[in-house]
Amino acid sequence: MSAKNPLFDLTGRTALITGSSQGIGLALACGLAQAGAAVVLNGRDETKLAAAAATVRATVPGARVTTAAFDVTNAAAIEREVARIEADFAPITILINNAGIQRRAPLAEMTEAQWREVLDANLTSVFLVARAVAPRMIARGAGKIINTCSVMSEVSRPTIANYAAAKGGLKMLTRAMAVEWAKHGLQCNGLGPGYIVTELNRALVENVEFNKWICGRTPAGRWGKPEELAGAAVFLASPASDFVNGQILYVDGGLLAAL
Ligand code: NAP
Ligand code: GCO
């Protein structure tokens, strides 16, 4: 058993990861658990969360795992569940705002509902969850906040104006958090995945033309895997990043480096 590097050791820390019943969030939960963190899984579906918790326990024997089912767009539910987690499980020392959705449509045809659903789930939700968690971290003088941004925090493509606006806003909300909360001992940063194979992108993965385009557009020549994001998340959640603030760490196979 190799000794843990204290720079990346999350033993004794507890991470709330929103949107971790599947996909990237579940992969991040496994990665943080492997680094020693206790993890709180979140989503709206209790059955999916129970299955996700079983996955974490199977992947990381002995991991401390619990679940908290709430909608990240529901302020009252967020406040209730954050208070319950802190009272019944452990203080939240790492918050990963990962929950998110996609509603694709040409901008000129996009409905108000498609716009509002994406901005609410991908941007406003981060404000709501951080508003519930950060004061507790500030009172303790320490905390890690990681917001799941996207390469769409920097660039866009047709049919995802709502998503790009949300993720662009999330980049700046991340910096705003850093600017206000660094003096209280919090480190607030973003994780920026490239194109990753998850349910959110199933339609794109299964589209032969898009698949060929994105593999050509990405210098690594392939889609990323959710588990390939865990290392960057552990870094941003660990003592190794105690002087890192307001940064977006892109894990994109080189996509943003290429014209
Ligand atoms: P996914 O497989 O569709 O998973 C989305 C997760 O978010 C699920 O656990 C879902 O759980 C949860 N969720 C959605 N709406 C929620 C809400 N209102 N309240 C609570 N939980 C909610 O998608 P993914 O690809 O893993 O995406 C995760 C994050 O990564 C998103 O922020 C996405 O924008 C971002 N991202 C993805 C990629 C990519 O290529 N896949 C790239 C860059 C960034 P329930 O539906 O069960 O509630
Ligand atoms: C799309 C995709 C992207 C990815 C991701 C890339 O429709 O182009 O859904 O938005 O999900 O955000 O980083």
CSV table of N, CA, C and O and ligand atoms in Angstrom, one decimal, residues 17-28 42-46 48-49 68-74 97-104 117 120-122 125-126 147-152 163 167 170 191-202 204 223-224 226 229 251, ligand 1:
chain,number,residue,atom,x,y,z
A,17,ILE,N,-20.9,16.8,-3.5
A,17,ILE,CA,-20.8,16.9,-4.9
A,17,ILE,C,-22.2,16.9,-5.6
A,17,ILE,O,-22.9,15.9,-5.5
A,18,THR,N,-22.6,18.0,-6.1
A,18,THR,CA,-24.0,18.1,-6.7
A,18,THR,C,-23.9,17.4,-8.0
A,18,THR,O,-22.9,17.3,-8.7
A,19,GLY,N,-25.1,16.8,-8.4
A,19,GLY,CA,-25.2,16.1,-9.7
A,19,GLY,C,-24.2,14.9,-9.7
A,19,GLY,O,-23.5,14.7,-10.7
A,20,SER,N,-24.2,14.1,-8.7
A,20,SER,CA,-23.2,13.0,-8.6
A,20,SER,C,-23.9,11.6,-8.6
A,20,SER,O,-23.4,10.6,-8.2
A,21,SER,N,-25.1,11.6,-9.1
A,21,SER,CA,-25.8,10.3,-9.2
A,21,SER,C,-25.4,9.5,-10.5
A,21,SER,O,-25.7,8.3,-10.7
A,22,GLN,N,-24.6,10.2,-11.4
A,22,GLN,CA,-24.1,9.6,-12.6
A,22,GLN,C,-23.0,10.5,-13.2
A,22,GLN,O,-22.7,11.5,-12.6
A,23,GLY,N,-22.5,10.0,-14.3
A,23,GLY,CA,-21.6,10.9,-15.1
A,23,GLY,C,-20.4,11.4,-14.4
A,23,GLY,O,-19.8,10.7,-13.6
A,24,ILE,N,-20.0,12.6,-14.7
A,24,ILE,CA,-18.8,13.3,-14.2
A,24,ILE,C,-18.9,13.3,-12.7
A,24,ILE,O,-17.9,13.0,-12.0
A,25,GLY,N,-20.0,13.7,-12.1
A,25,GLY,CA,-20.1,13.9,-10.7
A,25,GLY,C,-19.8,12.6,-9.9
A,25,GLY,O,-19.2,12.6,-8.9
A,26,LEU,N,-20.3,11.5,-10.4
A,26,LEU,CA,-20.1,10.2,-9.8
A,26,LEU,C,-18.6,9.8,-9.9
A,26,LEU,O,-18.0,9.3,-9.0
A,27,ALA,N,-18.0,10.1,-11.0
A,27,ALA,CA,-16.6,9.8,-11.2
A,27,ALA,C,-15.7,10.7,-10.2
A,27,ALA,O,-14.8,10.2,-9.7
A,28,LEU,N,-16.1,11.9,-10.1
A,28,LEU,CA,-15.4,12.8,-9.1
A,28,LEU,C,-15.6,12.3,-7.7
A,28,LEU,O,-14.6,12.3,-6.9
A,42,ASN,N,-25.4,13.7,-4.5
A,42,ASN,CA,-26.6,14.5,-4.7
A,42,ASN,C,-27.2,14.3,-6.1
A,42,ASN,O,-26.4,14.1,-7.1
A,43,GLY,N,-28.4,14.3,-6.2
A,43,GLY,CA,-29.2,14.3,-7.4
A,43,GLY,C,-30.7,14.5,-7.0
A,43,GLY,O,-31.0,14.6,-5.8
A,44,ARG,N,-31.6,14.4,-7.9
A,44,ARG,CA,-33.0,14.5,-7.6
A,44,ARG,C,-33.7,13.1,-7.3
A,44,ARG,O,-34.8,13.0,-6.8
A,45,ASP,N,-33.0,12.0,-7.8
A,45,ASP,CA,-33.7,10.7,-7.8
A,45,ASP,C,-33.0,9.8,-6.7
A,45,ASP,O,-31.9,9.4,-6.8
A,46,GLU,N,-33.8,9.5,-5.7
A,46,GLU,CA,-33.3,8.6,-4.6
A,46,GLU,C,-32.8,7.3,-5.0
A,46,GLU,O,-31.8,6.8,-4.6
A,48,LYS,N,-31.6,6.4,-8.0
A,48,LYS,CA,-30.3,6.6,-8.7
A,48,LYS,C,-29.2,6.9,-7.7
A,48,LYS,O,-28.0,6.4,-7.8
A,49,LEU,N,-29.5,7.6,-6.7
A,49,LEU,CA,-28.5,8.0,-5.7
A,49,LEU,C,-28.0,6.7,-4.9
A,49,LEU,O,-26.9,6.5,-4.6
A,68,ALA,N,-27.8,12.8,-0.5
A,68,ALA,CA,-28.7,14.0,-0.1
A,68,ALA,C,-29.5,14.3,-1.4
A,68,ALA,O,-28.9,14.9,-2.3
A,69,ALA,N,-30.7,13.9,-1.4
A,69,ALA,CA,-31.5,14.2,-2.6
A,69,ALA,C,-32.2,15.5,-2.5
A,69,ALA,O,-33.0,15.8,-1.6
A,70,PHE,N,-31.8,16.4,-3.4
A,70,PHE,CA,-32.4,17.8,-3.5
A,70,PHE,C,-32.2,18.3,-4.9
A,70,PHE,O,-31.2,17.9,-5.6
A,71,ASP,N,-33.1,19.2,-5.3
A,71,ASP,CA,-33.0,19.9,-6.6
A,71,ASP,C,-32.1,21.2,-6.4
A,71,ASP,O,-32.5,22.0,-5.5
A,72,VAL,N,-31.1,21.3,-7.1
A,72,VAL,CA,-30.2,22.4,-6.9
A,72,VAL,C,-30.7,23.8,-7.3
A,72,VAL,O,-30.1,24.8,-7.1
A,73,THR,N,-32.0,23.8,-7.9
A,73,THR,CA,-32.6,25.0,-8.2
A,73,THR,C,-33.6,25.4,-7.1
A,73,THR,O,-34.3,26.4,-7.2
A,74,ASN,N,-33.7,24.6,-6.1
A,74,ASN,CA,-34.7,24.8,-5.0
A,74,ASN,C,-34.0,25.3,-3.7
A,74,ASN,O,-33.4,24.6,-3.0
A,97,ASN,N,-19.7,22.0,-7.2
A,97,ASN,CA,-21.0,22.4,-7.9
A,97,ASN,C,-20.9,21.8,-9.3
A,97,ASN,O,-20.4,22.4,-10.2
A,98,ASN,N,-21.5,20.7,-9.4
A,98,ASN,CA,-21.3,19.9,-10.7
A,98,ASN,C,-22.6,19.7,-11.5
A,98,ASN,O,-22.6,19.5,-12.7
A,99,ALA,N,-23.8,19.7,-10.8
A,99,ALA,CA,-25.0,19.5,-11.4
A,99,ALA,C,-25.2,20.4,-12.6
A,99,ALA,O,-24.8,21.5,-12.6
A,100,GLY,N,-25.8,19.8,-13.7
A,100,GLY,CA,-26.0,20.6,-14.9
A,100,GLY,C,-26.8,19.9,-15.9
A,100,GLY,O,-26.9,18.6,-15.9
A,101,ILE,N,-27.4,20.6,-16.8
A,101,ILE,CA,-28.2,20.0,-17.9
A,101,ILE,C,-27.8,20.7,-19.2
A,101,ILE,O,-27.1,21.7,-19.3
A,102,GLN,N,-28.4,20.2,-20.3
A,102,GLN,CA,-28.2,20.7,-21.6
A,102,GLN,C,-29.6,20.7,-22.3
A,102,GLN,O,-30.3,19.7,-22.3
A,103,ARG,N,-29.9,21.8,-23.0
A,103,ARG,CA,-31.2,21.9,-23.8
A,103,ARG,C,-30.8,22.6,-25.1
A,103,ARG,O,-30.7,23.8,-25.1
A,104,ARG,N,-30.5,21.8,-26.1
A,104,ARG,CA,-30.0,22.4,-27.4
A,104,ARG,C,-31.1,22.9,-28.3
A,104,ARG,O,-32.2,22.3,-28.4
A,117,GLU,N,-34.3,27.1,-18.0
A,117,GLU,CA,-34.0,25.8,-17.4
A,117,GLU,C,-32.5,25.7,-17.3
A,117,GLU,O,-31.9,25.3,-16.2
A,120,ASP,N,-30.9,28.3,-14.9
A,120,ASP,CA,-31.2,28.0,-13.5
A,120,ASP,C,-30.4,26.8,-13.0
A,120,ASP,O,-29.8,26.8,-11.9
A,121,ALA,N,-30.3,25.7,-13.8
A,121,ALA,CA,-29.7,24.5,-13.3
A,121,ALA,C,-28.1,24.6,-13.3
A,121,ALA,O,-27.5,24.0,-12.5
A,122,ASN,N,-27.6,25.4,-14.3
A,122,ASN,CA,-26.1,25.4,-14.5
A,122,ASN,C,-25.5,26.6,-13.9
A,122,ASN,O,-24.3,26.6,-13.7
A,125,SER,N,-28.1,27.9,-9.7
A,125,SER,CA,-28.0,26.8,-8.7
A,125,SER,C,-26.6,26.9,-8.0
A,125,SER,O,-26.6,26.7,-6.7
A,126,VAL,N,-25.6,27.3,-8.6
A,126,VAL,CA,-24.3,27.4,-8.0
A,126,VAL,C,-24.3,28.5,-7.0
A,126,VAL,O,-23.8,28.4,-5.9
A,147,ASN,N,-16.2,24.6,-9.1
A,147,ASN,CA,-17.4,24.7,-10.0
A,147,ASN,C,-17.1,24.0,-11.3
A,147,ASN,O,-16.1,24.3,-11.9
A,148,THR,N,-18.0,23.1,-11.7
A,148,THR,CA,-17.7,22.4,-13.0
A,148,THR,C,-18.2,23.4,-14.1
A,148,THR,O,-19.3,23.5,-14.4
A,149,CYS,N,-17.1,23.9,-14.7
A,149,CYS,CA,-17.4,24.8,-15.9
A,149,CYS,C,-17.4,24.0,-17.1
A,149,CYS,O,-18.0,22.9,-17.2
A,150,SER,N,-16.7,24.5,-18.2
A,150,SER,CA,-16.7,23.7,-19.5
A,150,SER,C,-15.8,24.5,-20.4
A,150,SER,O,-15.5,25.7,-20.2
A,151,VAL,N,-15.4,23.8,-21.5
A,151,VAL,CA,-14.7,24.6,-22.6
A,151,VAL,C,-15.7,25.6,-23.1
A,151,VAL,O,-15.3,26.7,-23.7
A,152,MET,N,-17.0,25.4,-22.9
A,152,MET,CA,-18.0,26.4,-23.3
A,152,MET,C,-18.0,27.6,-22.3
A,152,MET,O,-18.8,28.5,-22.5
A,163,TYR,N,-26.4,27.3,-22.8
A,163,TYR,CA,-25.4,26.5,-22.0
A,163,TYR,C,-24.1,27.3,-21.9
A,163,TYR,O,-23.5,27.5,-20.9
A,167,LYS,N,-22.2,28.7,-18.6
A,167,LYS,CA,-20.9,28.3,-18.3
A,167,LYS,C,-19.9,29.5,-18.3
A,167,LYS,O,-18.9,29.5,-17.6
A,170,LEU,N,-20.5,31.1,-15.2
A,170,LEU,CA,-20.0,30.3,-14.1
A,170,LEU,C,-18.5,30.6,-13.9
A,170,LEU,O,-18.0,30.6,-12.8
A,191,LEU,N,-13.3,23.7,-12.7
A,191,LEU,CA,-12.9,22.5,-13.4
A,191,LEU,C,-13.5,22.6,-14.8
A,191,LEU,O,-14.8,22.7,-14.9
A,192,GLY,N,-12.7,22.6,-15.9
A,192,GLY,CA,-13.3,22.8,-17.2
A,192,GLY,C,-13.1,21.6,-18.1
A,192,GLY,O,-12.1,21.5,-18.8
A,193,PRO,N,-14.1,20.7,-18.1
A,193,PRO,CA,-14.0,19.5,-19.0
A,193,PRO,C,-14.1,19.9,-20.4
A,193,PRO,O,-14.8,20.8,-20.8
A,194,GLY,N,-13.5,19.1,-21.3
A,194,GLY,CA,-13.7,19.1,-22.7
A,194,GLY,C,-14.9,18.3,-23.0
A,194,GLY,O,-15.9,18.3,-22.3
A,195,TYR,N,-14.9,17.6,-24.1
A,195,TYR,CA,-16.0,16.7,-24.5
A,195,TYR,C,-15.8,15.3,-23.9
A,195,TYR,O,-14.8,14.6,-24.2
A,196,ILE,N,-16.7,15.0,-22.9
A,196,ILE,CA,-16.6,13.8,-22.1
A,196,ILE,C,-17.8,12.9,-22.4
A,196,ILE,O,-18.9,13.4,-22.6
A,197,VAL,N,-17.6,11.6,-22.5
A,197,VAL,CA,-18.7,10.6,-22.8
A,197,VAL,C,-19.5,10.5,-21.5
A,197,VAL,O,-19.1,9.8,-20.6
A,198,THR,N,-20.7,11.1,-21.5
A,198,THR,CA,-21.7,10.9,-20.5
A,198,THR,C,-23.1,10.9,-21.1
A,198,THR,O,-23.2,11.3,-22.3
A,199,GLU,N,-24.1,10.7,-20.3
A,199,GLU,CA,-25.5,10.7,-20.7
A,199,GLU,C,-25.9,12.1,-21.4
A,199,GLU,O,-26.6,12.2,-22.3
A,200,LEU,N,-25.3,13.2,-20.8
A,200,LEU,CA,-25.6,14.5,-21.3
A,200,LEU,C,-25.2,14.6,-22.8
A,200,LEU,O,-25.9,15.4,-23.5
A,201,ASN,N,-24.2,13.9,-23.2
A,201,ASN,CA,-23.8,14.0,-24.6
A,201,ASN,C,-24.1,12.8,-25.5
A,201,ASN,O,-23.5,12.6,-26.6
A,202,ARG,N,-25.0,11.9,-25.0
A,202,ARG,CA,-25.3,10.7,-25.7
A,202,ARG,C,-25.6,10.9,-27.2
A,202,ARG,O,-25.1,10.3,-28.1
A,204,LEU,N,-24.7,13.3,-29.1
A,204,LEU,CA,-23.5,13.7,-29.9
A,204,LEU,C,-22.5,12.5,-30.1
A,204,LEU,O,-22.0,12.4,-31.2
A,223,TRP,N,-12.8,11.5,-27.4
A,223,TRP,CA,-13.6,12.0,-26.2
A,223,TRP,C,-12.8,11.6,-25.0
A,223,TRP,O,-12.1,10.7,-24.9
A,224,GLY,N,-13.1,12.5,-23.9
A,224,GLY,CA,-12.6,12.1,-22.6
A,224,GLY,C,-13.5,11.2,-21.8
A,224,GLY,O,-14.7,11.1,-22.2
A,226,PRO,N,-15.1,10.3,-17.9
A,226,PRO,CA,-15.4,11.0,-16.7
A,226,PRO,C,-14.3,10.8,-15.6
A,226,PRO,O,-13.9,11.8,-15.0
A,229,LEU,N,-11.2,13.2,-15.2
A,229,LEU,CA,-11.3,14.5,-14.5
A,229,LEU,C,-11.0,14.4,-13.0
A,229,LEU,O,-10.8,15.4,-12.4
A,251,VAL,N,-9.5,20.4,-18.6
A,251,VAL,CA,-9.1,19.0,-18.8
A,251,VAL,C,-9.9,18.6,-20.1
A,251,VAL,O,-11.0,18.1,-20.1
B,1,NAP,P1,-25.1,13.8,-16.7
B,1,NAP,O1,-24.5,12.5,-17.0
B,1,NAP,O2,-26.4,14.2,-17.4
B,1,NAP,O3,-25.3,14.1,-15.2
B,1,NAP,C1,-25.9,15.2,-14.7
B,1,NAP,C2,-26.1,15.1,-13.2
B,1,NAP,O4,-26.7,16.3,-12.7
B,1,NAP,C3,-27.0,13.9,-12.8
B,1,NAP,O5,-26.5,13.3,-11.6
B,1,NAP,C4,-28.3,14.6,-12.5
B,1,NAP,O6,-29.0,13.9,-11.6
B,1,NAP,C5,-27.8,15.9,-11.9
B,1,NAP,N1,-28.8,17.0,-12.0
B,1,NAP,C6,-29.3,17.6,-13.1
B,1,NAP,N2,-30.2,18.5,-12.8
B,1,NAP,C7,-30.2,18.6,-11.4
B,1,NAP,C8,-30.9,19.4,-10.5
B,1,NAP,N3,-31.8,20.3,-10.8
B,1,NAP,N4,-30.7,19.1,-9.2
B,1,NAP,C9,-29.8,18.2,-8.8
B,1,NAP,N5,-29.1,17.4,-9.6
B,1,NAP,C10,-29.3,17.6,-10.9
B,1,NAP,O7,-24.1,15.0,-17.1
B,1,NAP,P2,-22.5,15.2,-17.0
B,1,NAP,O8,-22.0,15.2,-18.4
B,1,NAP,O9,-22.0,14.3,-16.0
B,1,NAP,O10,-22.5,16.7,-16.5
B,1,NAP,C11,-22.1,17.0,-15.2
B,1,NAP,C12,-21.6,18.5,-15.2
B,1,NAP,O11,-20.4,18.5,-16.1
B,1,NAP,C13,-22.6,19.5,-15.8
B,1,NAP,O12,-22.5,20.7,-15.1
B,1,NAP,C14,-22.1,19.7,-17.2
B,1,NAP,O13,-22.5,20.9,-17.7
B,1,NAP,C15,-20.6,19.6,-17.0
B,1,NAP,N6,-19.8,19.3,-18.2
B,1,NAP,C16,-20.1,18.2,-18.9
B,1,NAP,C17,-19.2,17.9,-20.0
B,1,NAP,C18,-19.4,16.7,-20.9
B,1,NAP,O14,-18.7,16.6,-22.0
B,1,NAP,N7,-20.1,15.7,-20.4
B,1,NAP,C19,-18.2,18.8,-20.4
B,1,NAP,C20,-18.1,20.0,-19.7
B,1,NAP,C21,-18.9,20.2,-18.6
B,1,NAP,P3,-30.6,13.7,-11.7
B,1,NAP,O15,-31.1,14.0,-13.1
B,1,NAP,O16,-30.9,12.3,-11.2
B,1,NAP,O17,-31.2,14.7,-10.7
